[in-house]
Each structure stands twice: as structure tokens, then as C-alpha cells.
Amino acid sequence: MSEINESAFPKSEKAGSEFEKTDDSTVVAVTGATGLVGRAVVERLLRSEKYKVVALGRRADALAALAAECHAACGNSENLTLRECDVNDSAALDAALSGATVVVHAAGSVDNLADRAAVFKVNVDGTRAVLAAAQKQNLKQFIHISSLSTITGQADQYDVDESAPLVTCGEPYADSKVEAEKCLAAARTAGSLPITILRPGFIYGPGERAWMPRVIDNIRHGRAVLVDGGSRQTNVIFVGNLAMAIEGAILNSRAYGEVFNLTDGERVTKKLLFDEIAEGLALPPVKRDLPRQTIKPVFEIMAAITPFLPKKMRPGLARFSPGAFRLVAVNQGFSIGKAEQLLDYRNRIPFRDGMAMTLAGFKKNGV
């Protein structure tokens, strides 16, 4: 369990008639509460002292560690309730969401080396199950944490807004998020439960485990490369900024039925990202540079054969995944103007500050 100090949470104030009243009678349930995003949301909401929080997670030990961390960070955990619950367990979800006002669905599988069916079971079937429980318990809002990978594919993106169509790329994680959004779109049309979808880019923060350890390992061992000088933009977002956006969506009627793209709102190039990581961890800078037209066929071939290889061989090929290709070789420029306007997503932690906090956490844990 990693520590996130108070400076990791940008300040925001809710004001205006678009917000329903939030006080300590507003109960926010958070699925995936022991993960990177869920943990940040739980801690932010507890710090605000405006909500009661129900933290849902699969493991009792991880939930207990979360409670201890929140108590240390916030001074108390009186407004925190822990519920051991799998997102595919309908009965447990019904019990966990009973009495809740809003659910933030942050649980999900980010393991692109897992079988496609296993990823879809969590990210698609799990989303359906949480949605059904929220509807059954008459919650006021369902906030879903999706991904910008749902509208990226493998093509360059420049200042893309929320009107872009959903697109699959063959990657289990990204494709499962596309399917989950389609399910929610149908529910938005057919039902009365307000649904809000947030699409963050590559999330970083203390304790991140989905992509940063692999990037750090590649930089450390000289396997990382820049593509065309690393000049293309990446779509990173600090977890504290994402938590602020999530709070900004809670009981915000302007967010009902809406989808929001989310990044740090800065032009962070691939080279800048790699340079910051290397410098922050005292690693050699990435010097090797290859043209995109050279590496693209290699990535495509490796991504095509990886699912057919024994599972024990797949981790070593993760650097050739579609997601890895997007990270190093695809321009990922997205507009966050809608979130700035409707969610008051403005007072953000700058990229360099967020990355410094993130790398401090990695150094503390010996990564």
C-alpha cells in the first residue's frame, strides 16, 4: 500500500445549482477501492468530510490496509465502511450498495496478458452487475471509470473530444472498456439512473502497477526506445487529478448522461515522460531512437502471436502490446475542455509535480 500525501489532491469547491446537496448523509460506494484509482477517491472523499464512503474490494487484508492508510492520512476513518465484495457477485453487490447514494465503479482488470475472456468477465460482466445492483438499490448516480483507449485505436489523435466514435484495437483491456461503454450507453437510453462516464488516459501515481513498472524496467535495462525522437504527445493523468474529476462529477446534474475525456491537460511528449522517469530514478536517459515505420510491423506481429504463446512467456512480450505501441509511438492528444467546463476540472496538479510524487513512492518501495 502506498502513501499519497495531502499535496497530491488538488483543491476544488462545489458551488452552483447544478449540484445536489452533499453532506455526511451522502454515501459514495467505490468499487475497486484498494486499487490505484479507488484508493485515491476514497481518501479524497474522506478528506473532504462531505461524504460517507463504502469501500468495496475483494480482499479483506487489502481493505484493512486501506482503512489504516486513510486513518493515518485523514486523522480518522469514522466515515469509512469496508465491504468485501466481488464485482460479479450480485448478492454481495446488492448488500454493499444498500443505502448508498452514488457508486463510483473503479474496479477493473488491466492485465492485458490475461485471457480475453477473463478480462471481459471483470470489465464487462462486472460493470453490468454493478449497474444492475445500482438500479435495484435506486442509487442517484452511477460513475464509471472507463479509458481513453476506447477512442484511440492505434491511430494518431490530435485534440480529440468526446464525439469521437468508440473503436476496438484487439487488445483485451481496451476492447473490454469499449464493450462496457456500449452497455452503459444502452442503459442510459433505457433507464432513469443517471450515468456518468470518465475516460482517463495512462494513470500514474504512487503505487501504479499497470504500466509504469514495465517502463521503468525497460529504461533501467536499456530496452526503452524513442520513436521519431519521442516528439508525439502522450495522454497521462495523475491519479490525484482523476480523483478531483470524480468528485466533481458526484451529484453534478451537468454530468448526468455525459462522457468526459481526462488528462493532465499538458502537452507531455513521449520524450518528456521518459526523461522525467529516468531523471527521477537516477537512470540513464533513453537515447535509442527508431522510426515508427520500422517498429510498427514488429509490434503488430508480436501482438498477434502473444495470445497463442504459453502464459509464462507472455510477460516478456508485454512491451510489444498494442497499449505499449500507443504509449511510445501514437500521438495521444485529447481535449479536456468539457471536463474543465462542467466538472470544474481546472486546479490540477502539474505533470512534473505529480510524477515527482509518483517516483518518490517508487523509490521508497525500492522499485
Coordinates of C-alpha atoms in Angstrom, one line a residue:
M1 CA 0.0 0.0 0.0
S2 CA 1.5 3.3 -1.0
E3 CA 1.1 6.7 0.7
I4 CA -0.5 9.7 -1.0
N5 CA 0.0 12.9 0.9
E6 CA -2.3 15.9 1.1
S7 CA -0.5 17.7 -1.7
A8 CA -1.5 15.0 -4.1
F9 CA -5.1 16.2 -4.0
P10 CA -5.8 19.4 -5.9
K11 CA -8.4 21.7 -4.3
S12 CA -11.9 22.1 -5.7
E13 CA -15.1 23.7 -4.5
K14 CA -18.5 22.6 -5.4
A15 CA -20.9 25.5 -6.0
G16 CA -24.0 26.2 -8.0
S17 CA -27.5 24.9 -8.5
E18 CA -26.3 22.0 -10.7
F19 CA -25.0 20.2 -7.6
E20 CA -27.4 18.4 -5.4
K21 CA -26.7 18.8 -1.7
T22 CA -23.8 16.7 -0.4
D23 CA -23.2 16.2 3.2
D24 CA -22.3 13.3 5.5
S25 CA -25.6 11.7 4.6
T26 CA -24.3 11.3 1.0
V27 CA -23.0 7.7 0.8
V28 CA -20.5 7.1 -2.0
A29 CA -19.7 3.4 -2.7
V30 CA -16.4 2.8 -4.5
T31 CA -15.7 -0.5 -6.3
G32 CA -12.0 -1.4 -6.7
A33 CA -11.3 0.7 -3.6
T34 CA -7.9 -0.9 -2.9
G35 CA -6.6 -0.2 -6.4
L36 CA -4.8 2.9 -7.5
V37 CA -7.8 4.9 -8.5
G38 CA -10.2 3.6 -5.9
R39 CA -7.8 4.3 -3.1
A40 CA -7.3 7.9 -4.2
V41 CA -11.0 8.5 -4.5
V42 CA -11.7 7.1 -1.1
E43 CA -9.0 9.2 0.6
R44 CA -10.1 12.4 -1.2
L45 CA -13.7 12.0 -0.2
L46 CA -12.8 11.3 3.4
R47 CA -10.5 14.3 3.5
S48 CA -13.4 16.5 2.3
E49 CA -15.6 15.4 5.3
K50 CA -18.6 15.7 3.0
Y51 CA -19.4 12.1 2.5
K52 CA -19.7 8.7 4.0
V53 CA -17.7 6.2 1.9
V54 CA -18.3 2.5 1.4
A55 CA -15.1 0.8 0.1
L56 CA -15.6 -2.4 -1.9
G57 CA -12.8 -4.8 -2.5
R58 CA -12.1 -8.5 -3.0
R59 CA -9.5 -9.0 -0.2
A60 CA -10.1 -8.3 3.5
D61 CA -6.4 -7.7 4.1
A62 CA -6.2 -5.1 1.4
L63 CA -9.3 -3.3 2.7
A64 CA -7.8 -3.3 6.2
A65 CA -4.6 -1.8 4.9
L66 CA -6.7 0.9 3.1
A67 CA -8.5 1.7 6.4
A68 CA -5.2 2.1 8.2
E69 CA -3.8 4.3 5.4
C70 CA -6.9 6.5 5.5
H71 CA -6.8 6.8 9.3
A72 CA -3.1 7.8 9.1
A73 CA -3.7 10.3 6.3
C74 CA -7.0 11.8 7.4
G75 CA -6.8 11.5 11.1
N76 CA -9.8 9.2 11.3
S77 CA -11.8 6.7 9.3
E78 CA -15.1 7.1 11.0
N79 CA -17.0 7.7 7.8
L80 CA -15.4 4.7 6.1
T81 CA -17.2 1.3 5.8
L82 CA -15.4 -1.7 4.4
R83 CA -17.2 -4.3 2.3
E84 CA -15.5 -7.5 1.0
C85 CA -17.2 -7.9 -2.4
D86 CA -16.5 -9.3 -5.9
V87 CA -18.0 -7.3 -8.8
N88 CA -19.5 -10.4 -10.2
D89 CA -21.3 -11.4 -7.0
S90 CA -24.8 -10.0 -7.4
A91 CA -25.9 -10.8 -3.9
A92 CA -22.8 -9.2 -2.3
L93 CA -23.2 -6.1 -4.5
D94 CA -26.9 -5.7 -3.5
A95 CA -25.9 -5.7 0.1
A96 CA -22.9 -3.5 -0.4
L97 CA -24.8 -0.8 -2.3
S98 CA -27.8 -0.9 0.0
G99 CA -28.2 2.7 1.4
A100 CA -25.6 4.2 -1.0
T101 CA -26.3 7.4 -2.9
V102 CA -23.7 7.1 -5.7
V103 CA -21.4 4.4 -6.9
V104 CA -18.0 5.0 -8.4
H105 CA -17.2 2.0 -10.4
A106 CA -13.4 1.9 -10.4
A107 CA -12.8 -1.9 -10.3
G108 CA -11.4 -3.5 -13.3
S109 CA -8.7 -5.8 -14.8
V110 CA -5.8 -4.0 -16.5
D111 CA -3.9 -7.3 -17.2
N112 CA -3.5 -7.4 -21.0
L113 CA -1.6 -10.7 -20.6
A114 CA -4.7 -12.4 -19.2
D115 CA -7.1 -14.4 -21.3
R116 CA -9.5 -12.1 -23.2
A117 CA -12.5 -13.9 -21.5
A118 CA -11.1 -13.3 -18.1
V119 CA -10.6 -9.5 -18.7
F120 CA -14.1 -9.3 -20.2
K121 CA -15.6 -11.1 -17.2
V122 CA -14.4 -8.4 -14.8
N123 CA -14.6 -5.3 -17.1
V124 CA -17.8 -6.1 -18.9
D125 CA -19.8 -8.6 -16.8
G126 CA -18.7 -6.8 -13.7
T127 CA -19.9 -3.5 -15.0
R128 CA -23.2 -5.0 -15.8
A129 CA -23.5 -6.5 -12.3
V130 CA -22.6 -3.2 -10.5
L131 CA -25.1 -1.3 -12.8
A132 CA -27.9 -3.8 -12.0
A133 CA -27.2 -3.5 -8.3
A134 CA -27.2 0.3 -8.5
Q135 CA -30.5 0.2 -10.3
K136 CA -32.0 -2.3 -7.9
Q137 CA -30.9 -0.1 -4.9
N138 CA -32.3 3.1 -6.5
L139 CA -29.0 4.9 -6.4
K140 CA -28.9 8.5 -7.7
Q141 CA -25.9 8.2 -9.9
F142 CA -23.5 5.6 -11.5
I143 CA -20.0 7.0 -12.2
H144 CA -18.0 4.6 -14.5
I145 CA -14.2 4.8 -14.9
S146 CA -13.5 4.0 -18.5
S147 CA -10.4 4.8 -20.6
L148 CA -9.3 7.0 -23.4
S149 CA -8.2 3.7 -25.1
T150 CA -11.9 3.3 -26.1
I151 CA -11.5 6.1 -28.7
T152 CA -7.8 5.8 -29.6
G153 CA -7.3 2.6 -31.5
Q154 CA -3.8 2.7 -33.0
A155 CA -4.1 5.9 -34.9
D156 CA -2.7 9.4 -34.1
Q157 CA -5.1 11.6 -32.1
Y158 CA -5.0 15.4 -32.1
D159 CA -7.2 17.4 -29.7
V160 CA -9.9 14.7 -29.9
D161 CA -13.1 15.4 -28.0
E162 CA -15.9 13.2 -26.7
S163 CA -17.7 13.0 -30.0
A164 CA -15.1 10.5 -31.3
P165 CA -16.5 7.1 -32.0
L166 CA -15.7 4.0 -30.0
V167 CA -13.1 1.9 -31.7
T168 CA -11.6 -1.5 -30.9
C169 CA -7.9 -2.4 -31.3
G170 CA -7.7 -6.1 -30.5
E171 CA -6.3 -5.5 -27.0
P172 CA -8.4 -7.2 -24.2
Y173 CA -8.4 -4.2 -21.9
A174 CA -9.2 -1.5 -24.4
D175 CA -11.8 -3.7 -26.1
S176 CA -13.5 -4.6 -22.8
K177 CA -13.8 -0.9 -22.0
V178 CA -15.4 -0.3 -25.3
E179 CA -18.0 -3.1 -24.7
A180 CA -18.6 -1.8 -21.1
E181 CA -19.3 1.7 -22.5
K182 CA -21.8 0.2 -25.0
C183 CA -23.6 -1.5 -22.2
L184 CA -23.9 1.8 -20.3
A185 CA -25.0 3.7 -23.4
A186 CA -27.9 1.3 -23.7
A187 CA -28.7 1.6 -20.0
R188 CA -28.6 5.4 -20.3
T189 CA -31.2 5.3 -23.1
A190 CA -33.4 2.8 -21.4
G191 CA -33.3 3.7 -17.8
S192 CA -33.6 6.5 -15.3
L193 CA -30.4 6.0 -13.4
P194 CA -28.0 9.0 -14.2
I195 CA -24.8 7.6 -15.6
T196 CA -21.5 9.5 -16.0
I197 CA -18.5 8.0 -17.8
L198 CA -15.0 9.3 -17.2
R199 CA -12.2 8.4 -19.6
P200 CA -8.7 8.9 -18.1
G201 CA -5.5 8.3 -20.1
F202 CA -2.5 6.5 -18.8
I203 CA -2.9 6.9 -15.0
Y204 CA 0.2 7.4 -12.8
G205 CA 0.6 7.8 -9.1
P206 CA 2.3 6.3 -6.1
G207 CA 1.8 2.5 -6.3
E208 CA 0.9 2.4 -10.0
R209 CA 1.4 -1.2 -11.3
A210 CA -0.2 -1.5 -14.7
W211 CA 2.4 0.2 -16.9
M212 CA 5.0 2.2 -15.0
P213 CA 7.0 -0.7 -13.6
R214 CA 7.4 -2.1 -17.1
V215 CA 8.5 1.2 -18.5
I216 CA 10.9 1.7 -15.6
D217 CA 12.4 -1.8 -16.1
N218 CA 12.8 -1.1 -19.8
I219 CA 14.6 2.2 -19.2
R220 CA 16.8 0.6 -16.5
H221 CA 17.9 -2.3 -18.8
G222 CA 18.3 -0.2 -21.9
R223 CA 15.3 -1.7 -23.7
A224 CA 13.3 1.5 -24.0
V225 CA 13.2 3.4 -27.2
L226 CA 12.1 6.7 -28.5
V227 CA 10.1 6.7 -31.7
D228 CA 10.8 9.5 -34.2
G229 CA 12.5 11.4 -31.4
G230 CA 9.7 10.9 -28.9
S231 CA 8.0 14.1 -30.1
R232 CA 4.5 12.7 -30.1
Q233 CA 2.1 13.6 -27.2
T234 CA 1.1 11.1 -24.5
N235 CA -2.2 11.2 -22.6
V236 CA -1.1 10.8 -18.9
I237 CA -3.1 11.8 -15.9
F238 CA -2.1 12.0 -12.3
V239 CA -4.3 9.9 -10.0
G240 CA -5.0 12.9 -7.7
N241 CA -6.3 14.9 -10.7
L242 CA -8.5 12.0 -11.7
A243 CA -9.9 11.8 -8.1
M244 CA -10.7 15.5 -8.3
A245 CA -12.6 15.0 -11.5
I246 CA -14.5 12.1 -10.0
E247 CA -15.6 14.2 -7.0
G248 CA -16.5 17.0 -9.4
A249 CA -19.0 14.6 -11.1
I250 CA -20.7 13.4 -7.9
L251 CA -24.3 14.5 -7.9
N252 CA -23.5 17.1 -10.6
S253 CA -26.6 17.2 -12.8
R254 CA -24.4 18.6 -15.7
A255 CA -22.5 15.3 -15.6
Y256 CA -25.6 13.1 -15.9
G257 CA -25.6 11.2 -19.2
E258 CA -22.3 12.6 -20.2
V259 CA -18.8 11.3 -21.1
F260 CA -15.6 13.1 -20.2
N261 CA -12.1 12.8 -21.6
L262 CA -9.4 13.3 -18.9
T263 CA -5.7 14.0 -19.0
D264 CA -3.4 16.3 -17.0
G265 CA -4.1 18.9 -19.7
E266 CA -0.5 19.5 -20.6
R267 CA 1.4 18.6 -23.8
V268 CA 3.6 15.8 -22.4
T269 CA 5.7 14.2 -25.1
K270 CA 7.0 10.6 -25.0
K271 CA 10.5 12.0 -24.6
L272 CA 9.5 14.2 -21.7
L273 CA 7.7 11.3 -20.0
F274 CA 10.8 9.0 -20.3
D275 CA 13.2 11.8 -19.3
E276 CA 11.2 12.6 -16.2
I277 CA 11.2 8.9 -15.1
A278 CA 14.9 8.4 -15.9
E279 CA 16.0 11.6 -14.1
G280 CA 13.7 11.0 -11.1
L281 CA 15.1 7.5 -10.6
A282 CA 18.7 8.3 -11.5
L283 CA 18.6 6.1 -14.5
P284 CA 20.4 6.6 -17.9
P285 CA 18.3 8.7 -20.3
V286 CA 16.7 6.9 -23.2
K287 CA 18.9 7.6 -26.3
R288 CA 17.9 4.9 -28.7
D289 CA 15.6 6.3 -31.5
L290 CA 13.8 4.3 -34.2
P291 CA 11.4 5.4 -36.9
R292 CA 7.7 4.3 -36.5
Q293 CA 7.5 2.6 -39.8
T294 CA 10.3 0.3 -38.7
I295 CA 8.9 -0.8 -35.3
K296 CA 5.2 -0.9 -36.2
P297 CA 5.3 -4.2 -38.1
V298 CA 7.3 -5.7 -35.2
F299 CA 4.7 -4.7 -32.7
E300 CA 1.9 -6.0 -34.9
I301 CA 3.5 -9.4 -35.4
M302 CA 4.3 -9.8 -31.7
A303 CA 0.9 -8.7 -30.6
A304 CA -0.7 -11.2 -33.0
I305 CA 1.2 -14.2 -31.7
T306 CA 1.4 -13.4 -28.0
P307 CA -2.1 -14.7 -27.2
F308 CA -1.2 -18.1 -28.6
L309 CA 2.0 -18.4 -26.5
P310 CA 2.2 -20.2 -23.1
K311 CA 1.3 -17.8 -20.3
K312 CA 4.8 -18.0 -18.8
M313 CA 6.2 -16.5 -22.0
R314 CA 3.8 -13.5 -22.2
P315 CA 5.2 -11.1 -19.6
G316 CA 8.4 -10.7 -21.5
L317 CA 6.5 -9.7 -24.6
A318 CA 4.3 -7.1 -22.8
R319 CA 6.5 -4.3 -24.3
F320 CA 5.1 -5.2 -27.7
S321 CA 1.4 -4.9 -26.7
P322 CA -1.0 -2.5 -28.5
G323 CA -1.0 -0.4 -25.4
A324 CA 2.8 -0.3 -25.4
F325 CA 2.7 0.8 -29.0
R326 CA 0.3 3.6 -28.2
L327 CA 2.5 4.7 -25.3
V328 CA 5.6 5.1 -27.4
A329 CA 4.5 5.7 -31.0
V330 CA 1.0 7.1 -31.2
N331 CA 0.1 10.8 -30.8
Q332 CA -2.4 10.9 -28.0
G333 CA -3.9 14.4 -28.0
F334 CA -7.3 14.8 -26.3
S335 CA -9.4 17.8 -25.4
I336 CA -10.5 18.1 -21.8
G337 CA -12.4 21.3 -22.3
K338 CA -15.7 19.7 -21.5
A339 CA -14.4 18.4 -18.1
E340 CA -13.0 21.8 -17.3
Q341 CA -16.3 23.5 -18.0
L342 CA -18.8 21.0 -16.5
L343 CA -16.7 19.4 -13.7
D344 CA -14.6 22.4 -12.8
Y345 CA -11.6 20.3 -13.7
R346 CA -9.1 23.2 -13.5
N347 CA -7.0 23.4 -10.4
R348 CA -4.8 20.4 -11.4
I349 CA -1.5 19.1 -10.1
P350 CA 1.1 19.8 -12.8
F351 CA 2.6 16.8 -14.6
R352 CA 6.1 17.3 -13.2
D353 CA 4.8 17.6 -9.6
G354 CA 2.6 14.5 -9.9
M355 CA 5.4 12.5 -11.5
A356 CA 7.8 13.6 -8.7
M357 CA 5.4 12.3 -6.1
T358 CA 4.9 9.1 -8.1
L359 CA 8.6 8.4 -8.4
A360 CA 9.2 9.2 -4.7
G361 CA 6.8 6.4 -4.0
F362 CA 8.6 4.0 -6.3
K363 CA 12.0 4.9 -4.7
K364 CA 10.5 4.4 -1.2
N365 CA 9.4 0.9 -2.3
G366 CA 12.7 0.1 -3.9
V367 CA 11.5 -0.1 -7.5

